[in-house]
XYZ file of C-alpha atoms in Angstrom:
525
model
C 87.191 -48.740 81.205
C 86.433 -49.036 77.515
C 88.773 -48.201 74.738
C 86.379 -45.410 73.709
C 86.518 -43.773 77.156
C 90.320 -43.833 77.187
C 90.369 -42.141 73.796
C 88.128 -39.316 75.013
C 90.321 -38.753 78.116
C 93.453 -38.520 76.024
C 91.759 -35.993 73.718
C 90.628 -33.818 76.640
C 94.087 -33.919 78.213
C 95.691 -32.892 74.970
C 93.328 -29.968 74.651
C 94.043 -28.847 78.215
C 97.785 -28.983 77.652
C 97.432 -26.914 74.488
C 95.239 -24.410 76.353
C 97.742 -24.053 79.172
C 100.598 -23.579 76.724
C 98.675 -20.923 74.814
C 97.644 -19.174 78.051
C 101.241 -19.154 79.313
C 102.471 -17.828 76.021
C 99.861 -15.110 76.080
C 100.800 -14.145 79.635
C 104.460 -14.098 78.700
C 103.727 -11.905 75.712
C 101.626 -9.575 77.876
C 104.265 -9.284 80.591
C 107.022 -8.984 78.055
C 105.074 -6.383 76.138
C 104.540 -4.319 79.291
C 108.217 -4.568 80.168
C 109.144 -3.513 76.649
C 106.780 -0.549 76.857
C 108.190 0.440 80.238
C 111.727 0.180 78.886
C 110.786 2.213 75.845
C 109.192 4.899 78.064
C 112.278 5.004 80.282
C 114.598 5.223 77.294
C 112.430 7.931 75.794
C 112.618 9.928 79.033
C 116.406 9.603 79.078
C 116.591 10.804 75.489
C 114.426 13.742 76.480
C 116.952 14.609 79.216
C 119.749 14.676 76.648
C 117.617 16.710 74.221
C 116.741 19.297 76.847
C 120.410 19.560 77.843
C 121.245 20.217 74.184
C 118.481 22.806 74.085
C 119.970 24.422 77.209
C 123.364 24.913 75.574
C 121.857 26.307 72.353
C 119.519 28.625 74.261
C 122.457 29.946 76.324
C 124.323 30.814 73.127
C 121.390 32.913 71.969
C 120.648 34.482 75.366
C 124.243 35.485 76.054
C 124.867 36.922 72.599
C 126.994 34.151 71.101
C 124.445 33.379 68.379
C 121.581 35.208 66.669
C 119.212 32.233 66.420
C 119.277 28.487 66.913
C 117.019 25.614 65.845
C 116.908 22.474 67.986
C 115.216 19.214 66.961
C 113.618 17.227 69.780
C 112.730 13.901 68.175
C 110.462 12.101 70.633
C 107.765 9.498 70.071
C 106.102 10.172 73.383
C 105.284 13.210 75.508
C 104.605 16.827 74.663
C 106.705 19.977 74.521
C 105.174 23.267 75.675
C 106.427 26.827 76.118
C 105.248 28.956 79.052
C 106.067 32.616 79.577
C 104.252 32.942 82.919
C 105.908 30.323 85.142
C 108.332 31.066 87.964
C 110.065 34.301 88.904
C 113.374 35.598 90.236
C 113.908 38.567 92.529
C 117.245 40.060 93.528
C 117.272 42.504 96.412
C 119.912 44.407 98.359
C 118.593 44.494 101.933
C 119.661 47.052 104.562
C 121.841 48.935 102.113
C 121.320 52.278 103.872
C 121.554 53.582 107.427
C 117.773 53.577 107.623
C 117.590 49.880 106.720
C 116.022 50.212 103.275
C 115.801 47.373 100.758
C 116.421 47.874 97.052
C 114.694 45.733 94.409
C 117.434 45.200 91.822
C 115.675 42.665 89.596
C 112.150 41.234 89.570
C 111.075 39.296 86.490
C 109.195 36.184 85.373
C 111.468 33.337 84.254
C 109.197 31.298 81.975
C 110.007 27.717 80.965
C 110.132 25.103 78.216
C 108.591 21.865 79.504
C 108.655 18.250 78.302
C 105.971 16.045 79.877
C 105.401 12.319 79.611
C 104.041 9.532 81.774
C 107.576 9.130 83.193
C 107.762 12.682 84.528
C 108.582 16.276 83.646
C 111.770 17.854 82.317
C 111.968 21.642 82.162
C 114.331 24.350 80.993
C 114.132 27.354 83.314
C 116.522 30.100 84.382
C 119.248 28.686 82.167
C 119.132 25.277 83.856
C 117.393 21.947 83.259
C 115.310 20.327 85.988
C 113.349 17.088 86.227
C 110.597 15.663 88.397
C 109.696 11.958 88.305
C 106.830 10.006 89.835
C 105.833 12.664 92.314
C 109.351 13.017 93.725
C 111.360 16.156 94.409
C 112.716 18.220 91.554
C 116.327 17.507 90.660
C 118.891 19.418 88.632
C 120.072 17.914 85.328
C 122.254 20.845 84.263
C 122.997 23.963 86.344
C 121.351 27.327 85.797
C 123.210 30.373 84.544
C 124.300 31.328 88.051
C 127.970 31.588 88.988
C 129.333 32.469 92.424
C 133.094 32.433 92.779
C 135.509 34.418 94.904
C 132.883 36.759 96.383
C 131.627 37.632 92.874
C 128.083 36.821 91.772
C 127.674 36.607 87.995
C 124.039 36.113 87.086
C 122.785 36.376 83.510
C 119.076 36.054 84.245
C 117.465 34.208 81.324
C 113.770 34.726 80.640
C 111.679 32.617 78.246
C 108.856 34.094 76.185
C 106.538 32.438 73.680
C 103.760 29.889 73.846
C 102.474 26.814 72.079
C 102.674 23.045 72.494
C 103.396 20.047 70.257
C 103.776 16.273 70.490
C 106.173 13.826 68.914
C 109.099 15.117 66.924
C 109.322 18.870 67.556
C 111.630 21.566 66.235
C 112.170 24.514 68.576
C 113.416 27.855 67.289
C 115.226 30.133 69.743
C 115.656 33.808 68.887
C 116.979 36.686 71.021
C 114.747 39.442 72.337
C 117.136 41.007 74.869
C 120.826 40.126 75.065
C 122.873 41.065 78.124
C 121.112 44.231 79.237
C 123.266 45.348 82.171
C 121.328 45.498 85.427
C 124.226 45.727 87.889
C 126.601 47.571 87.884
C 124.619 50.311 86.200
C 125.295 54.037 86.170
C 122.011 54.941 84.511
C 119.323 56.892 86.317
C 116.230 55.451 84.709
C 114.203 55.439 87.917
C 114.332 56.966 91.342
C 111.748 54.655 92.871
C 111.185 51.069 91.825
C 113.074 48.168 90.341
C 116.481 49.004 88.910
C 119.098 51.708 89.245
C 119.486 53.982 91.062
C 119.014 53.059 94.726
C 115.769 54.292 96.269
C 117.308 56.311 99.066
C 114.114 57.863 100.312
C 115.794 58.960 103.525
C 118.070 61.354 101.646
C 117.951 63.457 98.516
C 120.878 61.710 96.865
C 120.436 58.659 94.647
C 123.298 56.222 94.224
C 124.027 54.286 91.074
C 124.507 50.536 91.150
C 128.254 50.341 91.724
C 130.773 47.762 92.909
C 132.027 46.834 95.427
C 128.782 46.090 97.230
C 128.661 47.644 100.684
C 126.425 47.010 103.667
C 123.533 44.629 104.144
C 122.826 41.433 102.261
C 122.128 40.416 98.678
C 119.154 38.055 98.381
C 118.374 35.931 95.331
C 114.822 34.560 95.614
C 113.418 32.035 93.121
C 109.792 30.934 92.960
C 109.470 27.768 90.900
C 107.804 24.382 90.907
C 111.392 23.122 90.667
C 112.345 24.905 93.919
C 113.797 21.700 95.409
C 116.331 21.587 92.595
C 117.187 25.276 92.977
C 117.627 24.759 96.720
C 120.029 21.846 96.210
C 122.021 23.866 93.677
C 122.346 26.866 96.015
C 123.480 24.635 98.877
C 126.018 22.738 96.769
C 127.487 25.595 94.749
C 127.462 28.539 97.199
C 128.307 29.138 100.838
C 125.481 31.567 101.518
C 122.442 31.007 103.692
C 119.683 29.045 101.917
C 116.137 29.231 103.265
C 112.513 28.598 102.345
C 111.162 32.033 103.372
C 107.465 31.115 103.086
C 107.679 27.631 104.559
C 109.252 24.260 103.696
C 106.329 23.186 101.510
C 106.160 26.377 99.466
C 107.794 26.648 96.033
C 110.107 29.513 96.962
C 113.793 29.333 97.883
C 116.132 32.168 98.876
C 119.902 32.525 98.847
C 121.319 35.214 101.151
C 124.850 36.531 100.622
C 126.282 38.977 103.149
C 128.195 42.001 101.973
C 131.685 42.567 103.303
C 131.377 46.155 104.431
C 134.628 45.979 106.367
C 135.750 47.915 109.441
C 133.957 51.167 110.273
C 137.202 53.090 110.946
C 136.387 56.314 112.773
C 132.831 56.224 114.128
C 130.437 58.321 116.175
C 129.009 56.552 119.183
C 125.615 55.036 118.331
C 122.590 56.434 120.097
C 122.729 55.413 123.747
C 120.079 52.892 124.672
C 118.681 52.848 121.143
C 118.780 50.519 118.188
C 121.445 52.425 116.262
C 124.616 50.402 115.874
C 128.146 50.540 114.539
C 128.356 47.762 111.949
C 131.558 45.772 112.368
C 131.036 43.243 109.571
C 133.427 40.702 108.127
C 135.796 40.367 111.098
C 138.440 37.742 110.343
C 138.359 34.845 112.792
C 141.982 34.712 113.920
C 142.387 37.651 116.330
C 142.206 40.309 113.669
C 141.436 43.497 115.648
C 144.085 46.119 114.881
C 142.704 49.238 116.595
C 139.769 49.723 118.936
C 139.607 52.886 121.033
C 136.987 55.338 122.301
C 136.934 58.845 123.745
C 134.094 58.919 126.285
C 132.877 62.463 126.947
C 131.145 63.035 130.304
C 128.574 65.591 131.349
C 129.956 68.645 133.166
C 128.013 67.806 136.326
C 130.103 64.701 136.842
C 127.302 62.971 138.735
C 125.760 59.537 138.401
C 127.424 56.168 138.197
C 129.002 56.765 134.780
C 128.575 53.147 133.698
C 128.880 52.358 129.987
C 128.711 49.282 127.749
C 129.288 48.275 124.175
C 127.210 45.154 123.534
C 125.630 42.859 120.959
C 123.523 39.720 120.853
C 123.398 37.266 117.945
C 121.007 34.396 118.456
C 121.889 33.091 121.903
C 125.399 34.551 121.905
C 125.994 37.623 124.081
C 128.963 40.007 124.110
C 129.542 43.061 126.272
C 132.503 45.353 126.900
C 131.939 47.365 130.056
C 133.681 50.564 131.208
C 133.245 52.283 134.584
C 135.289 54.892 136.491
C 136.088 53.505 139.925
C 135.546 56.959 141.471
C 132.463 58.088 139.585
C 131.248 60.681 142.077
C 133.260 63.637 140.850
C 134.398 63.714 137.246
C 134.548 67.473 136.838
C 137.123 69.653 135.162
C 137.074 72.485 137.718
C 140.534 71.771 139.088
C 142.334 70.023 136.266
C 141.589 66.647 134.767
C 139.788 63.940 136.757
C 142.030 61.286 138.254
C 140.119 58.041 138.701
C 141.009 54.419 138.157
C 138.942 52.737 135.471
C 137.332 49.316 135.668
C 136.985 47.448 132.368
C 135.216 44.112 132.107
C 134.580 41.700 129.238
C 131.493 39.479 129.336
C 130.724 36.682 126.884
C 128.200 33.870 126.649
C 128.583 31.440 123.758
C 124.915 30.435 123.674
C 125.774 26.737 123.633
C 126.723 25.904 127.203
C 123.719 26.144 129.474
C 124.196 28.459 132.412
C 127.901 29.165 131.920
C 129.349 32.549 130.999
C 132.853 34.043 130.752
C 133.834 37.205 132.619
C 137.151 39.064 132.772
C 137.896 42.324 134.562
C 140.749 44.681 135.371
C 141.166 47.938 137.304
C 143.477 50.315 135.445
C 145.470 53.185 136.935
C 146.030 55.974 134.365
C 149.343 56.750 136.070
C 150.768 53.319 135.235
C 149.307 52.467 131.800
C 148.483 54.247 128.571
C 145.355 52.096 128.173
C 143.290 54.797 129.920
C 143.818 58.564 130.021
C 141.791 61.455 131.433
C 141.617 64.937 129.914
C 139.274 67.900 129.575
C 137.985 69.318 126.313
C 137.555 72.982 125.488
C 133.968 72.994 126.727
C 134.891 71.695 130.161
C 133.808 68.095 129.674
C 135.802 65.281 131.239
C 137.099 62.928 128.550
C 138.145 59.320 129.167
C 140.284 57.841 126.376
C 140.385 54.035 126.366
C 142.626 51.907 124.171
C 140.922 48.514 124.254
C 143.799 46.895 122.347
C 146.484 47.895 124.840
C 148.735 45.009 125.898
C 150.767 46.697 128.653
C 151.683 44.218 131.422
C 149.710 46.461 133.795
C 146.522 45.574 131.919
C 146.556 41.864 132.804
C 142.988 40.793 133.418
C 141.490 38.536 136.058
C 139.092 35.739 135.202
C 136.585 36.729 137.874
C 133.343 38.576 138.486
C 133.759 39.714 142.064
C 133.804 43.464 141.374
C 130.576 43.440 139.422
C 129.012 40.680 141.458
C 129.387 42.699 144.643
C 128.269 45.810 142.796
C 129.353 49.410 143.188
C 125.987 51.083 143.218
C 123.252 51.000 145.827
C 121.555 47.655 146.163
C 124.607 45.781 144.896
C 123.637 46.204 141.222
C 125.591 47.697 138.368
C 123.593 50.312 136.540
C 124.939 50.877 133.036
C 125.014 47.415 131.565
C 123.247 44.952 129.352
C 123.934 41.675 131.185
C 126.249 42.660 134.039
C 123.501 43.154 136.597
C 124.053 41.277 139.865
C 120.804 39.367 139.357
C 122.095 37.903 136.106
C 125.412 36.855 137.580
C 123.812 35.253 140.606
C 121.575 33.134 138.391
C 124.378 31.778 136.247
C 127.694 30.021 136.676
C 131.021 30.956 135.190
C 132.919 28.373 133.190
C 135.529 26.966 135.516
C 138.094 26.108 134.312
C 138.128 28.012 131.043
C 140.223 27.310 127.968
C 140.513 30.124 125.435
C 140.328 28.060 122.294
C 138.530 28.347 118.992
C 141.304 29.952 116.965
C 145.019 30.675 116.993
C 147.076 31.720 119.974
C 147.776 35.305 121.025
C 151.378 35.313 122.207
C 151.423 33.498 125.571
C 147.781 34.131 126.422
C 146.235 31.139 124.695
C 145.187 28.439 124.880
C 145.806 28.324 128.629
C 143.649 26.783 131.324
C 142.203 29.460 133.596
C 140.274 29.034 136.821
C 137.985 31.509 138.500
C 140.018 34.107 140.381
C 143.183 33.737 138.290
C 145.200 36.755 137.271
C 146.836 35.814 133.998
C 149.173 37.094 131.335
C 146.103 37.767 129.209
C 145.991 41.534 128.854
C 143.119 43.831 127.973
C 144.071 43.774 124.290
C 144.323 39.978 124.253
C 140.932 39.452 125.852
C 139.014 42.037 123.788
C 140.574 40.722 120.573
C 139.693 37.136 121.491
C 136.045 37.757 122.307
C 135.410 39.992 119.312
C 136.727 37.125 117.197
C 134.403 34.751 119.065
C 131.416 37.053 118.548
C 132.226 37.776 114.889
C 132.340 37.765 111.965
C 129.566 40.361 112.234
C 128.978 42.511 115.300
C 126.295 45.193 115.542
C 127.836 47.311 118.280
C 125.169 48.884 120.499
C 125.874 51.530 123.140
C 124.272 51.821 126.562
C 124.856 53.774 129.770
C 122.937 54.089 132.980
C 121.376 53.739 135.369
C 117.942 54.136 133.834
C 119.381 55.685 130.675
C 120.174 58.835 132.709
C 123.941 58.331 132.849
C 126.055 61.398 132.143
C 128.060 60.123 129.174
C 127.498 62.474 126.225
C 126.835 60.130 123.323
C 126.814 62.731 120.525
C 130.270 63.985 121.557
C 131.878 60.597 122.145
C 133.622 58.872 119.256
C 135.837 55.911 118.525
C 137.909 54.015 116.000
C 137.762 50.345 114.999
C 140.002 48.653 112.434
C 140.472 44.938 111.752
C 141.482 42.433 109.110
C 138.563 41.506 106.877
C 137.324 37.969 106.542
C 137.484 36.199 103.217
C 135.457 33.390 101.720
C 132.358 32.620 99.732
C 129.936 33.779 102.405
C 130.568 37.393 101.458
C 129.557 39.032 98.203
C 131.671 41.925 96.958
C 130.904 42.221 93.238
C 127.606 41.848 91.368
C 127.397 41.297 87.623
C 123.748 40.893 86.696
C 122.314 41.032 83.182
C 118.831 40.525 81.766
C 118.642 38.101 78.831
C 115.337 37.340 77.104
C 114.766 34.653 74.465
C 111.699 33.710 72.433
C 110.997 30.022 71.864
C 108.627 28.874 69.091
C 107.411 25.322 68.525
């Protein structure tokens, strides 16, 4: 090879090295520049979170009446800020507040929002809280909304945003009050008789109730429709003990919080319509054997015919509960020659809904001459009256863990007429738990926990067993009434009456006091 050729090769090699170095440097600059831009965008998004949190605190001061106006500077190089007065809504209802099952619309308003948007995601102020959504993910809470649930008290200053406009870069937002703490609940005003707001729309009666505390009956529902529903749902689940659902489906932007009211024991009650859907609401039963009084005067037809079967019963999900009463000598319960004198069979049925094919059944035959748990009398109109004290703990009321009386049947065909689940066909198809342990909550004297086998007479009395299974069925029992057979049994429902008292449950599941205000702010860019 000539000297000239070697010189050309060295020149070409030098040029290639320089080219590779320059290309590598350019690639490094490009990658580094992209990384820097990504870091800047991420930092900008984080600053926006802090700015929106600051805006949240200033807006709350204005909305709740702690300041007349506030100005907040949001200094951002990227993204846009926009104000929307037509996004999201909140509804607060009181469901089943009346005997006829009506629902009252307490509050129903648009929430509005202030939204920051950039390529990193969205950050929004809505309902007094700050929410973010990044890269197509679920909405998350940055700061909580103005929603406080403590000690069975719901305090909800509902904040609504009005205004419009949008701006980019460094933006100053001005927040001014339009409505500060207008009281929604409790509210003694009578602005409407039908619609949203006080008083209650009691269409079934001519009286209209104001919005007063404590809240009684039914449930209080707070429903939020928002594109940040995932964040609202997480907040409700973390900060309350109510039931949280997506009422229109898991993919819809609506979330609902349901808080049950603690209506407490019914006290003296008239027997609900036999065989119908009327019930005695025993809500908020404490879990640890809390029944204090439970008694009924059953009034029978003068004819004294039929099987005279009767049941109190309820079903919640898969759980079933029934308290069954039947005179052993049901053929002649007349008051022609003094009061009737018949033994009384009382049985307690329960199915927990969790154990397939296994139920629990206790029964006892009571002699009115040996226990005060049952007593016969006649009223002034000549009706036979059976008084039953379901909480009686006389030794004579010890119950047997068995189903033989009802399994064999007392009526024709071996079936028991006035019942919900006691029919012989039901019992033949299922198995009793054997052995049974009465656990789930504290002991009742010497009755629990125990280990009871089918056919055992025990020291568990009528009062022990009824108290235990009402605690198992609680905290809420809708007590139905039924007699038979064929709904033609002779028990006179309208004349029969009872009394039920118990200790009330406590805890965050139950709402007792509502403090709701409407707070409207205007936001200008």
